[in-house]
Amino acid sequence: MSERALEELVEALRRLPGVGVKSAQRMAFHLLQHDRDGARRLATALTLAVQDMRHCQRCHTFTEAEVCSTCLDPRRDARQLCVVETPADQAALERSGSYKGLYFVLMGRISPLGGVGPSEIGADELLDRASDGVVEEVILATGFTAEGEVTSHALAQALRARGIKATRLARGVPAGSELEYVDLSTIAHAMGDRR
Amino acid sequence: MSERALEELVEALRRLPGVGVKSAQRMAFHLLQHDRDGARRLATALTLAVQDMRHCQRCHTFTEAEVCSTCLDPRRDARQLCVVETPADQAALERSGSYKGLYFVLMGRISPLGGVGPSEIGADELLDRASDGVVEEVILATGFTAEGEVTSHALAQALRARGIKATRLARGVPAGSELEYVDLSTIAHAMGDRR
């Protein structure tokens, strides 16, 4: 075969989440035909990221330093700790401008069917982190999916058993939506949690 | 910022076709959190593919050699030359087992709106290749999309002007389909080309 390097590239691209064999082929052809600079840049970015990115010792997110810039920011309120599933969720909260405390990034969520338990997502590290004597409230901001709810529930129980206050993001009607088009479970929660 | 390497990785992944910023973030987090081996493997595959893959001098497809293995295969019928848009299309024809001739891979299709003309897809190289005195028939197997049809039409005209026989893959009802669900344009073509 004289296309071994191409086949290996397609195989390697297939390991990306959400990429099947057809997408991987399209990506490989595109890079080789139209964007060899992009291919070289991606190779370098992958190598550097794997080499330089590690977990922040305090919040567990990805960082190139021992402790990430958010954890080191003296303007953040160290009495609040917000628990999120991924750095992308943290970024969404930051963009909302509604939170000035610190974060703990779980890097996943509990999935009984997927064999992911509390220890795999860093629950013990979270309990240690929240017991530093400064944190007064842990805000559970995992997703409102089945797995996110399970994760939130398990963490809330563990935190409260240690006497740490645990709260959950409010569930309710999203901004800009008409009640007619909101699903019934959301309306029921919004009614129950009315203020 | 202490996440520069992560941001650069997300930017580099975004250049892949069909990948937006959310997918790129998901890919980057997945690689760093769950598949650092996959990231290293992809970096190596990209570097080797860019370094080793070039165009076959005869059929224009990607190969690591001067001339690809298909063009060198003495069992192929050199009197037939099948023109396809991509190596993936070539692979589909090979899997069908219905063709034993040689190929010419355009690496794209004519797109007047996209600024892609005949010279960008190698029309001149195709005319040279088809004029080798051995090729008796050029089978145009570009896609049955608007751009694929434009490409096929332009190439057929150029080939016939040189006295080379040009044919087109048959259009018709796909195998396994019920007439009720076939689109009207396909039925009309199948009726017109009945045999």
XYZ file of C-alpha atoms in Angstrom:
390
model
C 0.000 0.000 0.000
C 1.181 3.491 -0.806
C -1.429 5.300 1.329
C -0.404 4.119 4.791
C 0.174 7.628 6.189
C -3.285 8.690 5.001
C -4.962 5.662 6.558
C -3.188 6.243 9.858
C -4.314 9.895 9.827
C -7.947 8.843 9.237
C -7.696 6.315 12.100
C -6.230 8.927 14.460
C -8.933 11.489 13.571
C -11.647 8.871 14.202
C -10.677 8.797 17.879
C -11.944 12.371 18.281
C -15.401 12.468 19.924
C -18.230 12.787 17.404
C -16.046 11.892 14.407
C -16.958 8.811 12.349
C -15.067 7.321 9.449
C -16.670 9.577 6.798
C -15.932 12.787 8.744
C -12.388 11.589 9.439
C -11.797 10.988 5.734
C -13.193 14.415 4.856
C -10.966 16.053 7.473
C -7.865 14.193 6.278
C -8.470 15.047 2.602
C -9.224 18.657 3.470
C -6.014 19.047 5.475
C -3.826 17.393 2.829
C -5.434 19.129 -0.121
C -6.267 22.600 1.178
C -4.718 23.247 4.594
C -1.304 21.669 5.196
C -0.421 24.674 7.359
C -3.491 23.884 9.483
C -2.348 20.256 9.807
C 1.123 21.322 10.972
C -0.403 23.839 13.386
C -2.743 21.197 14.828
C 0.141 18.747 15.268
C 2.129 21.375 17.187
C -0.878 22.443 19.292
C -1.605 18.818 20.244
C 1.998 18.168 21.235
C 2.271 21.354 23.308
C -1.109 20.885 24.997
C -0.335 17.292 26.034
C 3.076 18.406 27.265
C 2.071 21.608 29.104
C -1.533 21.253 30.312
C -2.076 19.668 33.729
C -4.689 19.959 36.469
C -4.791 23.014 38.751
C -3.896 21.822 42.251
C -6.778 23.786 43.753
C -9.706 23.644 41.315
C -8.675 20.722 39.086
C -9.184 22.594 35.779
C -6.589 22.493 32.994
C -3.727 24.943 33.389
C -0.072 25.321 32.468
C 0.815 26.507 35.998
C 0.643 24.735 39.368
C -2.425 26.787 40.247
C -4.672 28.391 37.601
C -5.133 32.132 37.129
C -8.726 32.091 38.476
C -7.702 30.431 41.757
C -4.855 32.960 42.142
C -7.066 36.013 41.456
C -7.298 37.989 44.757
C -10.500 39.729 43.589
C -12.474 36.461 43.647
C -14.587 35.675 46.716
C -12.940 32.638 48.335
C -16.016 31.980 50.499
C -17.971 30.647 47.514
C -17.020 27.538 45.537
C -18.952 26.684 42.372
C -18.811 23.055 41.163
C -19.035 22.519 37.389
C -18.656 19.499 35.126
C -16.203 20.930 32.591
C -14.000 23.969 31.885
C -16.564 24.851 29.169
C -19.300 25.119 31.827
C -16.985 27.314 33.896
C -16.452 29.544 30.840
C -20.248 29.851 30.371
C -20.690 30.948 33.996
C -17.864 33.470 33.610
C -19.485 34.927 30.498
C -22.750 35.395 32.422
C -20.930 37.785 34.791
C -23.128 36.561 37.637
C -20.512 34.893 39.815
C -17.400 36.231 41.537
C -16.368 33.250 43.670
C -13.997 30.371 42.938
C -14.571 27.124 41.052
C -14.030 23.404 41.322
C -14.047 21.564 37.991
C -15.126 17.912 38.242
C -13.945 16.922 34.744
C -16.969 14.725 34.299
C -20.092 13.545 36.066
C -21.195 10.456 37.903
C -22.497 7.841 35.483
C -23.491 4.552 37.137
C -24.038 2.924 33.738
C -20.730 4.235 32.390
C -18.798 3.013 35.433
C -17.943 6.556 36.545
C -18.247 6.938 40.307
C -17.593 9.837 42.710
C -13.868 9.053 43.004
C -13.367 9.225 39.197
C -14.652 12.804 39.045
C -12.618 14.032 42.013
C -15.285 14.048 44.759
C -12.644 13.459 47.452
C -10.546 16.374 46.200
C -13.685 18.539 46.247
C -14.432 17.593 49.873
C -10.839 18.437 50.869
C -10.977 21.692 48.930
C -14.316 22.700 50.500
C -13.019 21.938 54.014
C -10.284 24.601 53.911
C -12.058 26.697 56.530
C -12.597 29.592 54.113
C -15.325 28.153 51.868
C -18.786 28.888 53.322
C -20.986 27.717 50.469
C -20.605 25.181 47.670
C -22.832 25.976 44.677
C -23.573 22.837 42.655
C -23.742 23.858 38.990
C -23.618 20.456 37.319
C -25.946 20.022 34.337
C -29.692 19.520 34.709
C -29.450 16.168 32.942
C -30.078 12.828 34.654
C -26.335 12.309 35.264
C -25.795 15.922 36.318
C -28.615 15.610 38.880
C -27.206 12.342 40.244
C -23.790 14.005 40.585
C -25.239 17.066 42.295
C -27.288 14.929 44.673
C -24.354 12.717 45.686
C -22.037 15.690 46.231
C -24.668 17.622 48.234
C -25.110 14.663 50.591
C -21.338 14.240 51.092
C -20.838 17.989 51.662
C -23.738 18.306 54.124
C -22.444 15.237 56.032
C -19.307 17.306 56.661
C -21.368 20.310 57.737
C -20.673 22.293 54.550
C -23.545 24.329 53.056
C -24.439 23.091 49.563
C -26.800 24.916 47.203
C -27.978 24.182 43.658
C -28.475 26.509 40.679
C -32.154 27.445 40.336
C -34.260 25.528 37.877
C -36.931 27.495 36.053
C -38.164 29.101 32.861
C -35.278 30.237 30.609
C -35.002 33.936 29.800
C -36.739 34.907 26.558
C -39.042 31.905 26.420
C -42.821 31.802 26.063
C -44.530 29.549 28.594
C -46.423 27.806 25.798
C -43.175 26.290 24.485
C -41.510 25.422 27.794
C -41.567 21.727 28.717
C -43.937 20.687 31.487
C -41.290 19.493 33.921
C -39.586 22.902 33.764
C -42.885 24.706 34.367
C -43.643 22.422 37.319
C -40.237 23.177 38.857
C -40.636 26.910 38.224
C -44.025 26.804 39.935
C -42.673 24.860 42.901
C -39.685 27.177 43.327
C -41.629 30.425 42.751
C -40.490 33.474 44.718
C -3.443 33.495 31.112
C -2.421 30.001 32.110
C -4.509 28.206 29.469
C -2.743 29.390 26.308
C -1.895 25.877 25.070
C -5.528 24.814 25.491
C -6.823 27.852 23.603
C -4.379 27.258 20.771
C -5.495 23.612 20.565
C -9.158 24.665 20.348
C -8.302 27.185 17.614
C -6.351 24.577 15.633
C -9.192 22.019 15.916
C -11.698 24.634 14.698
C -9.950 24.706 11.327
C -11.101 21.147 10.656
C -14.116 21.035 8.299
C -17.434 20.732 10.160
C -15.951 21.609 13.556
C -17.289 24.682 15.389
C -16.057 26.178 18.627
C -18.197 23.922 20.862
C -17.075 20.727 19.110
C -13.457 21.906 19.193
C -13.678 22.502 22.962
C -15.249 19.097 23.501
C -12.505 17.455 21.424
C -9.730 19.295 23.269
C -11.117 18.457 26.734
C -11.658 14.851 25.717
C -8.095 14.449 24.450
C -6.528 16.105 27.504
C -8.751 14.356 30.045
C -9.269 10.897 28.577
C -7.019 10.257 25.592
C -3.557 11.833 25.733
C -2.223 8.840 23.813
C -4.758 9.626 21.086
C -3.574 13.243 21.002
C 0.067 12.185 20.614
C -0.907 9.665 17.944
C -2.878 12.307 16.022
C 0.034 14.760 16.204
C 2.392 12.135 14.777
C -0.091 11.077 12.076
C -0.592 14.694 10.977
C 3.148 15.341 10.804
C 3.862 12.154 8.827
C 0.920 12.623 6.443
C 1.909 16.210 5.608
C 5.501 15.092 5.120
C 4.915 11.899 3.123
C 1.672 12.253 1.157
C 1.869 13.819 -2.303
C -0.083 13.546 -5.548
C 0.304 10.513 -7.786
C 1.923 11.702 -11.027
C -0.560 9.748 -13.107
C -3.957 9.891 -11.346
C -3.420 12.804 -8.942
C -4.629 10.928 -5.825
C -2.681 11.005 -2.562
C 0.199 8.561 -2.334
C 3.567 8.175 -0.660
C 5.172 6.997 -3.902
C 5.730 8.776 -7.230
C 2.911 6.729 -8.769
C 0.163 5.112 -6.673
C -0.396 1.365 -6.330
C -3.610 1.429 -8.402
C -1.917 3.093 -11.387
C 0.939 0.555 -11.181
C -1.371 -2.493 -10.990
C -0.919 -4.422 -14.288
C -4.292 -6.176 -13.817
C -6.217 -2.901 -14.305
C -7.603 -2.102 -17.747
C -5.650 0.964 -18.931
C -8.189 1.630 -21.703
C -10.744 2.958 -19.209
C -10.210 6.039 -17.060
C -12.774 6.901 -14.365
C -12.878 10.510 -13.159
C -13.900 11.040 -9.498
C -14.005 14.059 -7.201
C -12.152 12.592 -4.218
C -10.164 9.549 -3.082
C -13.260 8.663 -0.972
C -15.362 8.418 -4.149
C -12.658 6.226 -5.670
C -12.803 3.977 -2.596
C -16.611 3.689 -2.945
C -16.271 2.610 -6.599
C -13.608 0.067 -5.630
C -15.879 -1.395 -2.950
C -18.656 -1.834 -5.540
C -16.382 -4.221 -7.457
C -17.898 -2.978 -10.713
C -14.857 -1.315 -12.263
C -11.471 -2.674 -13.285
C -9.994 0.335 -15.128
C -7.811 3.196 -13.901
C -8.764 6.440 -12.167
C -8.174 10.154 -12.293
C -8.897 11.978 -9.023
C -9.894 15.631 -9.498
C -9.477 16.605 -5.822
C -12.538 18.816 -5.990
C -15.190 20.028 -8.409
C -15.865 23.111 -10.428
C -17.634 25.730 -8.315
C -18.242 29.031 -10.139
C -19.493 30.663 -6.916
C -16.544 29.325 -4.901
C -14.029 30.545 -7.484
C -12.951 26.996 -8.381
C -12.462 26.638 -12.128
C -11.319 23.748 -14.338
C -7.621 24.514 -13.824
C -7.944 24.312 -10.012
C -9.238 20.739 -10.155
C -6.622 19.524 -12.631
C -8.647 19.532 -15.880
C -5.490 20.118 -17.946
C -3.721 17.188 -16.285
C -6.782 15.038 -17.010
C -6.736 15.989 -20.712
C -3.030 15.153 -20.908
C -3.572 11.874 -19.072
C -6.500 10.894 -21.309
C -4.477 11.672 -24.461
C -1.828 9.001 -23.782
C -2.998 6.914 -26.764
C -4.074 4.007 -24.533
C -7.211 5.457 -22.908
C -10.268 4.758 -25.071
C -13.046 5.919 -22.724
C -13.257 8.432 -19.910
C -16.079 7.629 -17.439
C -17.211 10.761 -15.619
C -18.157 9.727 -12.065
C -18.392 13.128 -10.393
C -21.297 13.559 -7.978
C -24.884 14.072 -9.107
C -25.012 17.434 -7.352
C -25.237 20.789 -9.145
C -21.462 21.279 -8.944
C -20.721 17.664 -9.858
C -22.922 18.007 -12.954
C -21.245 21.272 -13.986
C -17.858 19.591 -13.594
C -18.903 16.545 -15.593
C -20.400 18.703 -18.358
C -17.299 20.907 -18.705
C -14.933 17.923 -18.752
C -17.082 16.017 -21.268
C -16.996 18.989 -23.646
C -13.223 19.380 -23.339
C -12.618 15.646 -23.807
C -14.922 15.349 -26.829
C -13.253 18.409 -28.412
C -10.057 16.319 -28.362
C -11.837 13.339 -29.865
C -11.861 11.330 -26.621
C -14.979 9.307 -25.784
C -16.589 10.552 -22.553
C -19.410 8.718 -20.753
C -21.316 9.441 -17.546
C -22.434 7.103 -14.731
C -26.111 6.172 -15.192
C -28.691 8.116 -13.216
C -31.685 6.144 -11.993
C -33.583 4.550 -9.150
C -31.213 3.387 -6.349
C -31.134 -0.324 -5.536
C -33.527 -1.312 -2.744
C -35.786 1.720 -3.042
C -39.553 1.854 -3.483
C -40.691 4.115 -6.307
C -43.118 5.876 -3.956
C -40.216 7.360 -1.999
C -37.868 8.227 -4.872
C -37.709 11.948 -5.754
C -39.452 13.001 -8.972
C -36.329 14.172 -10.786
C -34.715 10.758 -10.289
C -37.846 8.986 -11.584
C -37.946 11.270 -14.621
C -34.293 10.497 -15.423
C -34.834 6.754 -14.891
C -37.788 6.890 -17.285
C -35.832 8.833 -19.915
C -32.810 6.504 -19.700
C -34.866 3.267 -19.573
C -33.331 0.250 -21.301
